[in-house]
Amino acid sequence: MNSLWLDSINKKSFPSLSNNIETDICILGAGIFGLTCAYYLTKLGFKVTVIEKDDIGEKTTGHTTAKITSQHGLFYDYLTQAYGQKLAHDYLEANQNAIKNIKQIIDDENIKCDFEYKNNYVYTTKKSEVDVIQKEVTSVENLGFPCAFVTKAGLPFPIEGAICFKNQAEFHPLKYLYGLCNSIIKNGGEIYTHTTAINLEKDFDDTYIIYTNKHVIKSHYVIVATHYPFINFPGFYFTKMYQSTSYIIAIDTKKTLFNGMYITASSPTFSYRTAKYKGKKLLLIGGGDHKTGQPSCFQDTYGILEQEAKKFYPDSKVLFRWNTRDCISLDKIPYIGQYANTMPNVYVGTGFKKWGMTSSNVAANIIVDKICGNKNKYEYVFKSSRLKPIKNMDEMKNMIVQSTNSLLIEKLKPANMNFDEIENNSGSIIEINNEKVGIYKNPNGKIFAVKPVCTHLGCLLSWNDVDKTWDCPCHGSRFNYDGKNLYDPAFKNLDTYDLEN
Ligand code: FES
């Protein structure tokens, strides 16, 4: 099922690249981060070329909840404790500025994108978590930012407490993105869709050659704005980020809906906002998070969201279901800046967690300043080559264990299913002639067989029965049941087998 955003607007695409070209700045990826960079840079008069593998905003930006907020869960007490008050302050200020910047773009370019200011709340229904919320309130106040502890937040159920940030916002992310595209083209920028970056090489004159699936682009600067940085070496982002999948439903109800944006303080996550759709106000409920590539089922994902909706809106009807993947760094701070020390003039913005609306604007401003040679006071917070001690050792251990399992241990274990045990409309890994083969049987029994080894760095894939995809537990690449690559960092399809002949 499409996301509400994709369903409520026509797809936007541009011609794909049809010849070799030269440009000042090549941006790889036309999501909110890439297009925000392109918008600012074309306004400054640079010759900018954006290439995109899919249609505009079709992947991450078209599947977000689109909350524009500096309240990234309960984050500021963690940041203060782990990295000090100055860094926590600057992170918060940068994200607050991003809200203003987005509004400024919307006003300057007259983008009709349903932008509305709303209060944002992180709430709890558990007495045992009130202390944690109060600690967050104190930390945010100590950073000089106004916030409030409240015990009523307008939700249709009682809460024990919440921290409220006023004047946060929400919008329709694709309407905003399409508005950016119009301004980029008006300013002389070029956008090519269905054009995939495959490789990047430094040329003899210190420019870069970008190899795409179509033609070649020569550029002075490159901004890697793909969902996951696709160049493995140097950069090594695959050693310091993982992907998390979360699920969203949009429901229709006759009951009156609330007006704010909300998220729970701890697991299980429930996130709420409303959105306009064909003259109605729908409720969006998000949650069901798990590491991408870990086994999941309908009940643990969409199922819990639908149960939650029924508790408070018994008449609710699910109109949309969709899911999304977010890149999360080990210290929970995005990576923004130079891609690697050995790659001057190549920049990256990634690891926005689930807060890409503001983080993408922060990232675009930092990178535009770097290209223009201006100092940006927030650059140090997000430095992509940082070597801070990781304060989040649990995540670090999890990632190492997961990668070792999928690269080595699981590959050597015998498969625990055989061909006949796989039901129609389901999939699994089996063994044929001592080789692992990924099998999916469609609802009519047609067989699709793939080599279940990720084309990124070779981890063993796992079957995702909710979406009928092969997902990678190492860094979150995904492939359709027929082997077609859907999500990076991998960009090649899986090898397939023809078992029916
Ligand atoms: Fe890296 Fe699969 S995504 S090995």
Short mmCIF file of C-alpha atoms and ligand atoms in Angstrom, two decimals:
data_model
loop_
_atom_site.label_atom_id
_atom_site.label_comp_id
_atom_site.label_asym_id
_atom_site.label_seq_id
_atom_site.Cartn_x
_atom_site.Cartn_y
_atom_site.Cartn_z
CA MET A 1 0.00 0.00 0.00
CA ASN A 2 1.25 3.52 -0.83
CA SER A 3 1.86 6.11 1.84
CA LEU A 4 -0.82 8.75 2.28
CA TRP A 5 1.67 11.29 0.89
CA LEU A 6 2.34 9.36 -2.31
CA ASP A 7 -1.33 8.58 -2.79
CA SER A 8 -2.47 12.18 -2.44
CA ILE A 9 -0.27 13.72 -5.14
CA ASN A 10 0.80 12.80 -8.67
CA LYS A 11 4.26 11.31 -8.99
CA LYS A 12 6.92 13.77 -10.05
CA SER A 13 9.74 12.68 -12.29
CA PHE A 14 12.17 14.27 -14.73
CA PRO A 15 13.93 12.91 -17.82
CA SER A 16 16.80 10.55 -17.05
CA LEU A 17 20.36 11.53 -17.94
CA SER A 18 20.79 11.16 -21.71
CA ASN A 19 24.41 12.21 -22.28
CA ASN A 20 27.67 12.90 -20.46
CA ILE A 21 27.64 16.29 -18.71
CA GLU A 22 29.79 18.64 -16.62
CA THR A 23 28.52 20.61 -13.66
CA ASP A 24 29.73 22.61 -10.62
CA ILE A 25 27.94 20.54 -8.02
CA CYS A 26 26.42 17.11 -8.46
CA ILE A 27 23.91 15.99 -5.83
CA LEU A 28 23.22 12.27 -5.59
CA GLY A 29 19.68 11.82 -4.29
CA ALA A 30 16.50 13.93 -4.60
CA GLY A 31 15.03 13.45 -1.14
CA ILE A 32 14.53 16.36 1.22
CA PHE A 33 18.24 16.70 2.03
CA GLY A 34 19.49 16.64 -1.58
CA LEU A 35 16.81 19.02 -2.82
CA THR A 36 17.33 21.46 0.06
CA CYS A 37 21.04 21.61 -0.82
CA ALA A 38 20.12 22.12 -4.49
CA TYR A 39 17.65 24.86 -3.60
CA TYR A 40 20.16 26.89 -1.59
CA LEU A 41 23.02 26.34 -4.04
CA THR A 42 21.04 27.28 -7.17
CA LYS A 43 19.90 30.44 -5.37
CA LEU A 44 23.57 31.28 -4.89
CA GLY A 45 24.16 30.89 -8.64
CA PHE A 46 25.96 27.52 -8.76
CA LYS A 47 25.39 25.17 -11.67
CA VAL A 48 23.73 22.25 -9.87
CA THR A 49 22.76 18.82 -11.17
CA VAL A 50 20.65 16.45 -9.07
CA ILE A 51 20.33 12.77 -9.97
CA GLU A 52 17.81 10.39 -8.41
CA LYS A 53 17.40 6.64 -8.67
CA ASP A 54 13.58 6.71 -8.36
CA ASP A 55 10.87 9.38 -8.69
CA ILE A 56 11.11 12.51 -6.53
CA GLY A 57 10.73 11.70 -2.83
CA GLU A 58 9.50 8.20 -3.61
CA LYS A 59 11.51 6.46 -0.91
CA THR A 60 12.38 7.95 2.50
CA THR A 61 10.79 11.43 2.26
CA GLY A 62 7.58 9.98 0.84
CA HIS A 63 7.28 7.57 3.79
CA THR A 64 8.03 9.82 6.77
CA THR A 65 5.57 11.13 9.38
CA ALA A 66 6.81 14.61 8.36
CA LYS A 67 7.04 16.15 11.82
CA ILE A 68 9.19 19.28 11.76
CA THR A 69 10.52 19.39 15.27
CA SER A 70 13.67 19.85 17.30
CA GLN A 71 12.25 17.46 19.92
CA HIS A 72 13.91 14.24 18.85
CA GLY A 73 12.40 12.01 21.52
CA LEU A 74 13.92 12.41 24.99
CA PHE A 75 17.29 13.49 23.66
CA TYR A 76 18.68 16.52 25.40
CA ASP A 77 19.41 15.00 28.79
CA TYR A 78 21.29 12.20 26.97
CA LEU A 79 23.23 14.71 24.85
CA THR A 80 24.09 16.88 27.85
CA GLN A 81 25.27 13.90 29.92
CA ALA A 82 27.20 12.29 27.09
CA TYR A 83 28.69 15.27 25.24
CA GLY A 84 28.20 18.37 27.43
CA GLN A 85 25.88 21.33 27.56
CA LYS A 86 27.44 23.31 24.70
CA LEU A 87 26.98 20.52 22.17
CA ALA A 88 23.42 19.79 23.39
CA HIS A 89 22.58 23.50 23.15
CA ASP A 90 23.98 23.82 19.65
CA TYR A 91 22.19 20.67 18.44
CA LEU A 92 18.90 22.07 19.75
CA GLU A 93 19.50 25.55 18.36
CA ALA A 94 20.47 24.19 14.92
CA ASN A 95 17.23 22.19 14.76
CA GLN A 96 15.13 25.11 16.01
CA ASN A 97 16.68 27.27 13.27
CA ALA A 98 15.77 24.55 10.77
CA ILE A 99 12.06 25.04 11.57
CA LYS A 100 12.42 28.75 10.81
CA ASN A 101 14.42 28.05 7.65
CA ILE A 102 11.79 25.65 6.31
CA LYS A 103 9.04 28.21 6.97
CA GLN A 104 11.16 30.85 5.24
CA ILE A 105 11.53 28.69 2.12
CA ILE A 106 7.79 27.98 2.09
CA ASP A 107 7.01 31.71 2.32
CA ASP A 108 9.68 32.82 -0.16
CA GLU A 109 8.68 30.25 -2.76
CA ASN A 110 4.97 30.29 -1.98
CA ILE A 111 4.86 26.49 -1.53
CA LYS A 112 1.40 25.18 -0.65
CA CYS A 113 2.28 22.21 1.53
CA ASP A 114 -0.23 22.23 4.42
CA PHE A 115 2.40 23.66 6.80
CA GLU A 116 0.96 24.21 10.29
CA TYR A 117 2.54 25.08 13.59
CA LYS A 118 1.74 22.50 16.27
CA ASN A 119 2.88 21.66 19.78
CA ASN A 120 5.02 18.54 20.02
CA TYR A 121 4.92 16.25 23.05
CA VAL A 122 6.97 13.33 24.33
CA TYR A 123 4.62 11.63 26.78
CA THR A 124 4.33 8.67 29.10
CA THR A 125 1.45 6.70 30.51
CA LYS A 126 3.75 5.05 33.10
CA LYS A 127 4.31 6.55 36.55
CA SER A 128 7.82 5.08 36.55
CA GLU A 129 8.84 7.29 33.61
CA VAL A 130 7.74 10.64 35.02
CA ASP A 131 11.18 11.23 36.56
CA VAL A 132 12.88 10.75 33.22
CA ILE A 133 10.58 13.28 31.58
CA GLN A 134 11.14 15.77 34.39
CA LYS A 135 14.89 15.32 33.99
CA GLU A 136 14.55 16.10 30.29
CA VAL A 137 12.56 19.25 31.12
CA THR A 138 15.35 20.41 33.47
CA SER A 139 18.03 19.68 30.87
CA VAL A 140 16.18 21.56 28.13
CA GLU A 141 15.54 24.52 30.43
CA ASN A 142 19.24 24.55 31.39
CA LEU A 143 20.02 24.88 27.69
CA GLY A 144 17.99 28.11 27.71
CA PHE A 145 15.12 26.73 25.68
CA PRO A 146 11.47 27.07 26.79
CA CYS A 147 9.54 23.86 27.36
CA ALA A 148 6.90 22.67 29.81
CA PHE A 149 6.04 19.62 31.89
CA VAL A 150 2.33 18.93 31.45
CA THR A 151 -0.05 16.23 32.63
CA LYS A 152 -2.70 16.92 29.99
CA ALA A 153 -1.79 16.99 26.33
CA GLY A 154 -5.08 16.57 24.48
CA LEU A 155 -4.68 12.84 23.83
CA PRO A 156 -7.80 10.64 24.08
CA PHE A 157 -6.31 8.72 27.04
CA PRO A 158 -4.81 9.77 30.39
CA ILE A 159 -1.08 10.35 30.59
CA GLU A 160 1.25 10.58 33.59
CA GLY A 161 3.31 13.39 32.11
CA ALA A 162 4.75 14.94 28.96
CA ILE A 163 7.36 17.45 27.87
CA CYS A 164 5.94 19.99 25.45
CA PHE A 165 7.83 22.01 22.81
CA LYS A 166 5.61 24.77 21.40
CA ASN A 167 5.65 26.08 17.81
CA GLN A 168 6.92 22.95 16.13
CA ALA A 169 5.28 22.08 12.81
CA GLU A 170 4.03 19.53 10.31
CA PHE A 171 3.46 19.54 6.54
CA HIS A 172 2.88 17.38 3.48
CA PRO A 173 6.46 16.36 2.67
CA LEU A 174 5.98 15.74 -1.04
CA LYS A 175 4.16 19.01 -1.68
CA TYR A 176 7.16 20.71 -0.06
CA LEU A 177 9.62 18.66 -2.13
CA TYR A 178 7.83 19.38 -5.40
CA GLY A 179 7.87 23.09 -4.52
CA LEU A 180 11.65 22.84 -4.02
CA CYS A 181 11.99 21.16 -7.43
CA ASN A 182 10.09 24.01 -9.12
CA SER A 183 12.38 26.59 -7.50
CA ILE A 184 15.53 24.63 -8.38
CA ILE A 185 14.51 24.46 -12.06
CA LYS A 186 13.49 28.14 -12.03
CA ASN A 187 16.97 28.95 -10.65
CA GLY A 188 18.68 27.05 -13.49
CA GLY A 189 19.31 23.69 -11.76
CA GLU A 190 18.91 20.35 -13.52
CA ILE A 191 17.20 17.26 -12.11
CA TYR A 192 17.40 13.76 -13.62
CA THR A 193 15.33 10.92 -12.21
CA HIS A 194 15.73 7.16 -12.80
CA THR A 195 19.46 7.80 -12.93
CA THR A 196 21.48 5.82 -10.39
CA ALA A 197 24.96 6.70 -9.15
CA ILE A 198 27.11 3.58 -9.32
CA ASN A 199 30.60 4.85 -8.57
CA LEU A 200 32.65 7.93 -7.90
CA GLU A 201 36.26 8.55 -8.89
CA LYS A 202 38.62 11.44 -8.49
CA ASP A 203 39.85 12.77 -11.86
CA PHE A 204 43.41 13.99 -12.54
CA ASP A 205 42.33 17.67 -12.29
CA ASP A 206 40.83 17.23 -8.78
CA THR A 207 37.28 17.08 -10.09
CA TYR A 208 35.13 13.97 -9.68
CA ILE A 209 33.65 11.58 -12.21
CA ILE A 210 30.29 10.14 -11.21
CA TYR A 211 29.44 6.94 -13.06
CA THR A 212 25.70 6.39 -13.35
CA ASN A 213 23.65 3.60 -14.88
CA LYS A 214 23.18 5.94 -17.86
CA HIS A 215 26.09 8.29 -18.49
CA VAL A 216 28.95 10.03 -16.77
CA ILE A 217 28.94 13.35 -14.88
CA LYS A 218 32.06 15.43 -14.21
CA SER A 219 31.70 17.72 -11.22
CA HIS A 220 33.80 19.95 -8.95
CA TYR A 221 31.77 19.12 -5.86
CA VAL A 222 29.67 16.08 -4.98
CA ILE A 223 27.01 15.80 -2.28
CA VAL A 224 26.06 12.24 -1.35
CA ALA A 225 22.40 12.62 -0.41
CA THR A 226 21.41 9.01 -0.93
CA HIS A 227 19.47 7.44 1.93
CA TYR A 228 22.56 5.44 2.95
CA PRO A 229 26.08 6.49 1.81
CA PHE A 230 26.80 4.11 -1.06
CA ILE A 231 30.60 4.42 -1.15
CA ASN A 232 32.00 1.90 1.33
CA PHE A 233 35.70 2.82 1.28
CA PRO A 234 36.72 5.38 2.42
CA GLY A 235 34.03 6.68 4.76
CA PHE A 236 33.24 3.31 6.37
CA TYR A 237 29.69 4.41 7.20
CA PHE A 238 28.62 0.77 7.21
CA THR A 239 30.66 0.31 10.40
CA LYS A 240 28.95 3.14 12.25
CA MET A 241 25.28 3.11 11.27
CA TYR A 242 22.37 0.72 11.20
CA GLN A 243 18.84 1.00 9.80
CA SER A 244 15.61 0.79 11.72
CA THR A 245 12.23 0.01 10.14
CA SER A 246 9.06 1.59 11.48
CA TYR A 247 5.43 1.35 10.44
CA ILE A 248 2.67 3.90 9.99
CA ILE A 249 -1.07 3.60 9.55
CA ALA A 250 -3.51 6.37 8.61
CA ILE A 251 -7.00 5.90 10.01
CA ASP A 252 -10.33 7.55 9.40
CA THR A 253 -12.71 8.00 12.34
CA LYS A 254 -15.89 9.95 12.96
CA LYS A 255 -14.59 10.98 16.40
CA THR A 256 -12.98 14.39 16.85
CA LEU A 257 -9.21 14.21 16.60
CA PHE A 258 -6.63 16.11 18.63
CA ASN A 259 -4.36 18.80 17.34
CA GLY A 260 -0.76 18.17 18.47
CA MET A 261 2.09 15.84 17.54
CA TYR A 262 3.06 13.13 20.01
CA ILE A 263 5.51 10.33 20.65
CA THR A 264 5.97 7.97 23.58
CA ALA A 265 8.98 8.39 25.86
CA SER A 266 10.01 4.72 25.55
CA SER A 267 9.22 1.43 23.82
CA PRO A 268 6.85 0.35 22.51
CA THR A 269 6.82 3.50 20.39
CA PHE A 270 3.58 5.16 19.40
CA SER A 271 3.78 8.34 17.37
CA TYR A 272 0.75 10.46 16.43
CA ARG A 273 -0.10 13.33 14.17
CA THR A 274 -3.04 14.23 11.97
CA ALA A 275 -3.04 14.93 8.24
CA LYS A 276 -5.47 16.24 5.66
CA TYR A 277 -6.69 13.85 2.99
CA LYS A 278 -9.48 14.57 0.49
CA GLY A 279 -11.23 17.03 2.81
CA LYS A 280 -10.92 14.73 5.85
CA LYS A 281 -8.64 14.81 8.86
CA LEU A 282 -6.91 11.45 9.28
CA LEU A 283 -4.91 10.19 12.23
CA LEU A 284 -1.42 8.85 11.58
CA ILE A 285 -0.08 6.34 14.10
CA GLY A 286 3.53 5.21 13.87
CA GLY A 287 5.54 2.56 15.71
CA GLY A 288 6.35 -1.15 15.58
CA ASP A 289 10.06 -0.33 15.15
CA HIS A 290 12.70 -2.99 14.74
CA LYS A 291 16.15 -3.23 13.27
CA THR A 292 15.86 -3.65 9.51
CA GLY A 293 16.46 -7.27 8.57
CA GLN A 294 15.19 -8.71 11.83
CA PRO A 295 12.21 -11.02 11.49
CA SER A 296 8.84 -9.29 11.86
CA CYS A 297 5.22 -10.19 11.33
CA PHE A 298 2.01 -8.28 10.68
CA GLN A 299 0.84 -8.57 14.27
CA ASP A 300 4.04 -7.08 15.74
CA THR A 301 4.07 -4.18 13.30
CA TYR A 302 0.85 -2.91 11.72
CA GLY A 303 -1.13 -5.17 14.07
CA ILE A 304 -0.18 -3.32 17.26
CA LEU A 305 -0.85 0.04 15.64
CA GLU A 306 -4.29 -1.08 14.53
CA GLN A 307 -5.08 -2.45 18.01
CA GLU A 308 -4.05 0.85 19.54
CA ALA A 309 -6.28 2.74 17.10
CA LYS A 310 -9.26 0.51 17.93
CA LYS A 311 -8.82 1.11 21.67
CA PHE A 312 -9.56 4.81 21.34
CA TYR A 313 -11.36 4.96 17.99
CA PRO A 314 -13.46 1.77 17.77
CA ASP A 315 -14.97 2.92 14.47
CA SER A 316 -11.54 3.47 12.91
CA LYS A 317 -10.93 2.34 9.36
CA VAL A 318 -7.37 1.90 8.12
CA LEU A 319 -6.95 3.82 4.85
CA PHE A 320 -3.16 3.55 4.49
CA ARG A 321 -0.36 1.34 5.76
CA TRP A 322 3.27 1.99 4.96
CA ASN A 323 6.72 1.58 6.44
CA THR A 324 9.99 3.36 6.32
CA ARG A 325 13.66 2.90 7.15
CA ASP A 326 15.88 5.32 9.03
CA CYS A 327 19.66 5.37 9.33
CA ILE A 328 20.83 5.66 12.91
CA SER A 329 24.40 6.45 13.95
CA LEU A 330 25.85 4.75 17.00
CA ASP A 331 25.95 7.98 19.02
CA LYS A 332 22.51 9.02 17.65
CA ILE A 333 23.92 12.22 16.08
CA PRO A 334 23.77 12.61 12.28
CA TYR A 335 26.93 12.57 10.16
CA ILE A 336 27.22 15.82 8.21
CA GLY A 337 30.25 17.20 6.40
CA GLN A 338 33.16 15.96 4.30
CA TYR A 339 32.57 12.35 3.21
CA ALA A 340 36.09 11.26 4.20
CA ASN A 341 39.40 12.99 4.88
CA THR A 342 40.77 11.67 1.59
CA MET A 343 37.81 12.97 -0.44
CA PRO A 344 37.95 16.78 -0.48
CA ASN A 345 34.87 18.46 -2.00
CA VAL A 346 32.70 15.37 -1.47
CA TYR A 347 30.08 15.89 1.25
CA VAL A 348 27.53 13.73 3.03
CA GLY A 349 24.49 14.07 5.28
CA THR A 350 23.08 10.89 6.81
CA GLY A 351 22.04 9.22 10.06
CA PHE A 352 19.09 11.56 10.59
CA LYS A 353 17.40 8.91 12.80
CA LYS A 354 13.68 9.53 12.50
CA TRP A 355 14.04 13.28 12.42
CA GLY A 356 15.00 14.02 8.83
CA MET A 357 12.76 17.05 8.33
CA THR A 358 14.84 19.38 10.51
CA SER A 359 18.13 17.41 10.29
CA SER A 360 18.11 17.67 6.49
CA ASN A 361 17.87 21.44 6.69
CA VAL A 362 20.66 21.59 9.29
CA ALA A 363 22.78 19.40 7.00
CA ALA A 364 22.06 21.47 3.88
CA ASN A 365 23.10 24.68 5.64
CA ILE A 366 26.35 23.17 6.91
CA ILE A 367 27.29 21.79 3.50
CA VAL A 368 26.36 24.95 1.60
CA ASP A 369 28.57 26.90 4.03
CA LYS A 370 31.43 24.44 3.46
CA ILE A 371 31.16 24.81 -0.32
CA CYS A 372 31.04 28.60 0.00
CA GLY A 373 33.96 28.64 2.44
CA ASN A 374 31.84 30.08 5.28
CA LYS A 375 32.14 29.02 8.90
CA ASN A 376 29.07 27.23 10.26
CA LYS A 377 28.84 27.27 14.06
CA TYR A 378 27.08 23.89 14.20
CA GLU A 379 29.50 21.97 11.97
CA TYR A 380 31.47 20.51 14.88
CA VAL A 381 28.34 18.89 16.41
CA PHE A 382 27.73 16.66 13.39
CA LYS A 383 31.27 16.26 12.01
CA SER A 384 31.15 13.18 9.79
CA SER A 385 34.72 12.11 10.55
CA ARG A 386 34.30 12.44 14.32
CA LEU A 387 36.08 10.03 16.55
CA LYS A 388 34.18 10.64 19.77
CA PRO A 389 34.12 7.84 22.27
CA ILE A 390 30.84 6.04 21.62
CA LYS A 391 28.58 6.45 24.67
CA ASN A 392 26.13 3.96 23.29
CA MET A 393 28.11 0.73 23.70
CA ASP A 394 25.02 -1.50 23.61
CA GLU A 395 24.27 -0.44 20.03
CA MET A 396 27.91 -0.95 19.10
CA LYS A 397 27.93 -4.53 20.49
CA ASN A 398 24.57 -5.31 18.83
CA MET A 399 25.87 -4.19 15.47
CA ILE A 400 29.06 -6.27 15.70
CA VAL A 401 27.13 -9.38 16.82
CA GLN A 402 24.53 -8.92 14.06
CA SER A 403 27.14 -8.48 11.32
CA THR A 404 29.20 -11.45 12.49
CA ASN A 405 26.08 -13.60 12.59
CA SER A 406 24.91 -12.66 9.13
CA LEU A 407 28.33 -12.73 7.49
CA LEU A 408 29.56 -15.98 9.00
CA ILE A 409 27.51 -17.98 11.48
CA GLU A 410 24.11 -17.97 9.75
CA LYS A 411 25.73 -18.79 6.40
CA LEU A 412 27.21 -21.97 7.85
CA LYS A 413 24.08 -23.10 9.68
CA PRO A 414 21.85 -25.56 7.81
CA ALA A 415 18.54 -24.09 6.63
CA ASN A 416 15.67 -25.08 8.90
CA MET A 417 12.97 -25.38 6.22
CA ASN A 418 12.57 -27.44 3.12
CA PHE A 419 10.90 -26.52 -0.15
CA ASP A 420 7.57 -28.24 0.52
CA GLU A 421 7.14 -26.53 3.89
CA ILE A 422 7.03 -23.08 2.30
CA GLU A 423 3.41 -22.01 1.90
CA ASN A 424 2.06 -19.91 -0.94
CA ASN A 425 2.54 -16.15 -0.44
CA SER A 426 5.51 -16.82 1.83
CA GLY A 427 9.25 -17.28 1.60
CA SER A 428 12.25 -18.85 3.29
CA ILE A 429 15.83 -19.94 2.75
CA ILE A 430 16.33 -23.59 1.85
CA GLU A 431 19.29 -25.65 0.71
CA ILE A 432 19.72 -27.07 -2.77
CA ASN A 433 22.92 -29.04 -3.51
CA ASN A 434 24.51 -27.61 -0.34
CA GLU A 435 23.84 -24.05 -1.47
CA LYS A 436 21.46 -21.62 0.21
CA VAL A 437 18.60 -20.51 -2.03
CA GLY A 438 15.91 -17.94 -1.16
CA ILE A 439 12.47 -19.10 -2.25
CA TYR A 440 9.25 -17.13 -2.48
CA LYS A 441 6.01 -18.79 -3.62
CA ASN A 442 3.45 -16.23 -4.76
CA PRO A 443 -0.29 -16.63 -3.90
CA ASN A 444 -0.70 -18.85 -7.00
CA GLY A 445 2.31 -21.00 -6.21
CA LYS A 446 4.66 -19.42 -8.77
CA ILE A 447 8.24 -19.78 -7.55
CA PHE A 448 10.85 -17.04 -7.36
CA ALA A 449 14.34 -18.19 -6.38
CA VAL A 450 17.24 -15.88 -5.51
CA LYS A 451 20.73 -16.15 -4.10
CA PRO A 452 20.04 -14.74 -0.60
CA VAL A 453 23.35 -12.96 -0.23
CA CYS A 454 23.38 -9.18 -0.01
CA THR A 455 25.09 -7.46 -2.94
CA HIS A 456 26.44 -4.78 -0.60
CA LEU A 457 28.97 -6.67 1.52
CA GLY A 458 27.75 -10.24 1.40
CA CYS A 459 25.58 -10.76 4.52
CA LEU A 460 22.94 -13.47 4.50
CA LEU A 461 19.50 -11.96 3.87
CA SER A 462 16.36 -12.70 5.83
CA TRP A 463 12.80 -13.06 4.58
CA ASN A 464 10.37 -10.24 5.43
CA ASP A 465 6.91 -11.76 5.33
CA VAL A 466 5.13 -8.42 5.87
CA ASP A 467 6.46 -6.79 2.69
CA LYS A 468 7.51 -9.95 0.78
CA THR A 469 11.09 -8.75 0.53
CA TRP A 470 14.59 -10.00 1.26
CA ASP A 471 16.13 -7.71 3.92
CA CYS A 472 19.72 -7.41 5.07
CA PRO A 473 20.29 -7.49 8.83
CA CYS A 474 23.76 -5.92 8.49
CA HIS A 475 23.12 -2.46 7.03
CA GLY A 476 19.51 -2.62 5.91
CA SER A 477 19.55 -3.09 2.12
CA ARG A 478 16.32 -4.56 0.78
CA PHE A 479 15.40 -6.55 -2.31
CA ASN A 480 12.05 -7.46 -3.80
CA TYR A 481 11.02 -11.15 -3.74
CA ASP A 482 12.24 -11.42 -7.35
CA GLY A 483 15.69 -10.07 -6.43
CA LYS A 484 15.27 -6.48 -7.62
CA ASN A 485 17.18 -4.06 -5.41
CA LEU A 486 14.82 -1.68 -3.57
CA TYR A 487 16.90 0.10 -0.96
CA ASP A 488 20.55 1.03 -0.53
CA PRO A 489 23.36 0.75 0.44
CA ALA A 490 23.30 -2.17 -2.07
CA PHE A 491 22.42 -1.06 -5.59
CA LYS A 492 22.80 -4.33 -7.54
CA ASN A 493 20.01 -6.89 -7.90
CA LEU A 494 20.32 -10.39 -6.43
CA ASP A 495 21.33 -13.31 -8.63
CA THR A 496 18.28 -15.39 -9.50
CA TYR A 497 17.71 -19.07 -10.29
CA ASP A 498 15.17 -20.61 -12.61
CA LEU A 499 13.87 -23.64 -10.68
CA GLU A 500 10.85 -24.24 -12.85
CA ASN A 501 12.81 -25.51 -15.88
FE1 FES B 1 25.55 -4.26 3.92
FE2 FES B 1 23.76 -6.02 3.25
S1 FES B 1 23.47 -3.96 3.54
S2 FES B 1 25.86 -6.37 3.64
#
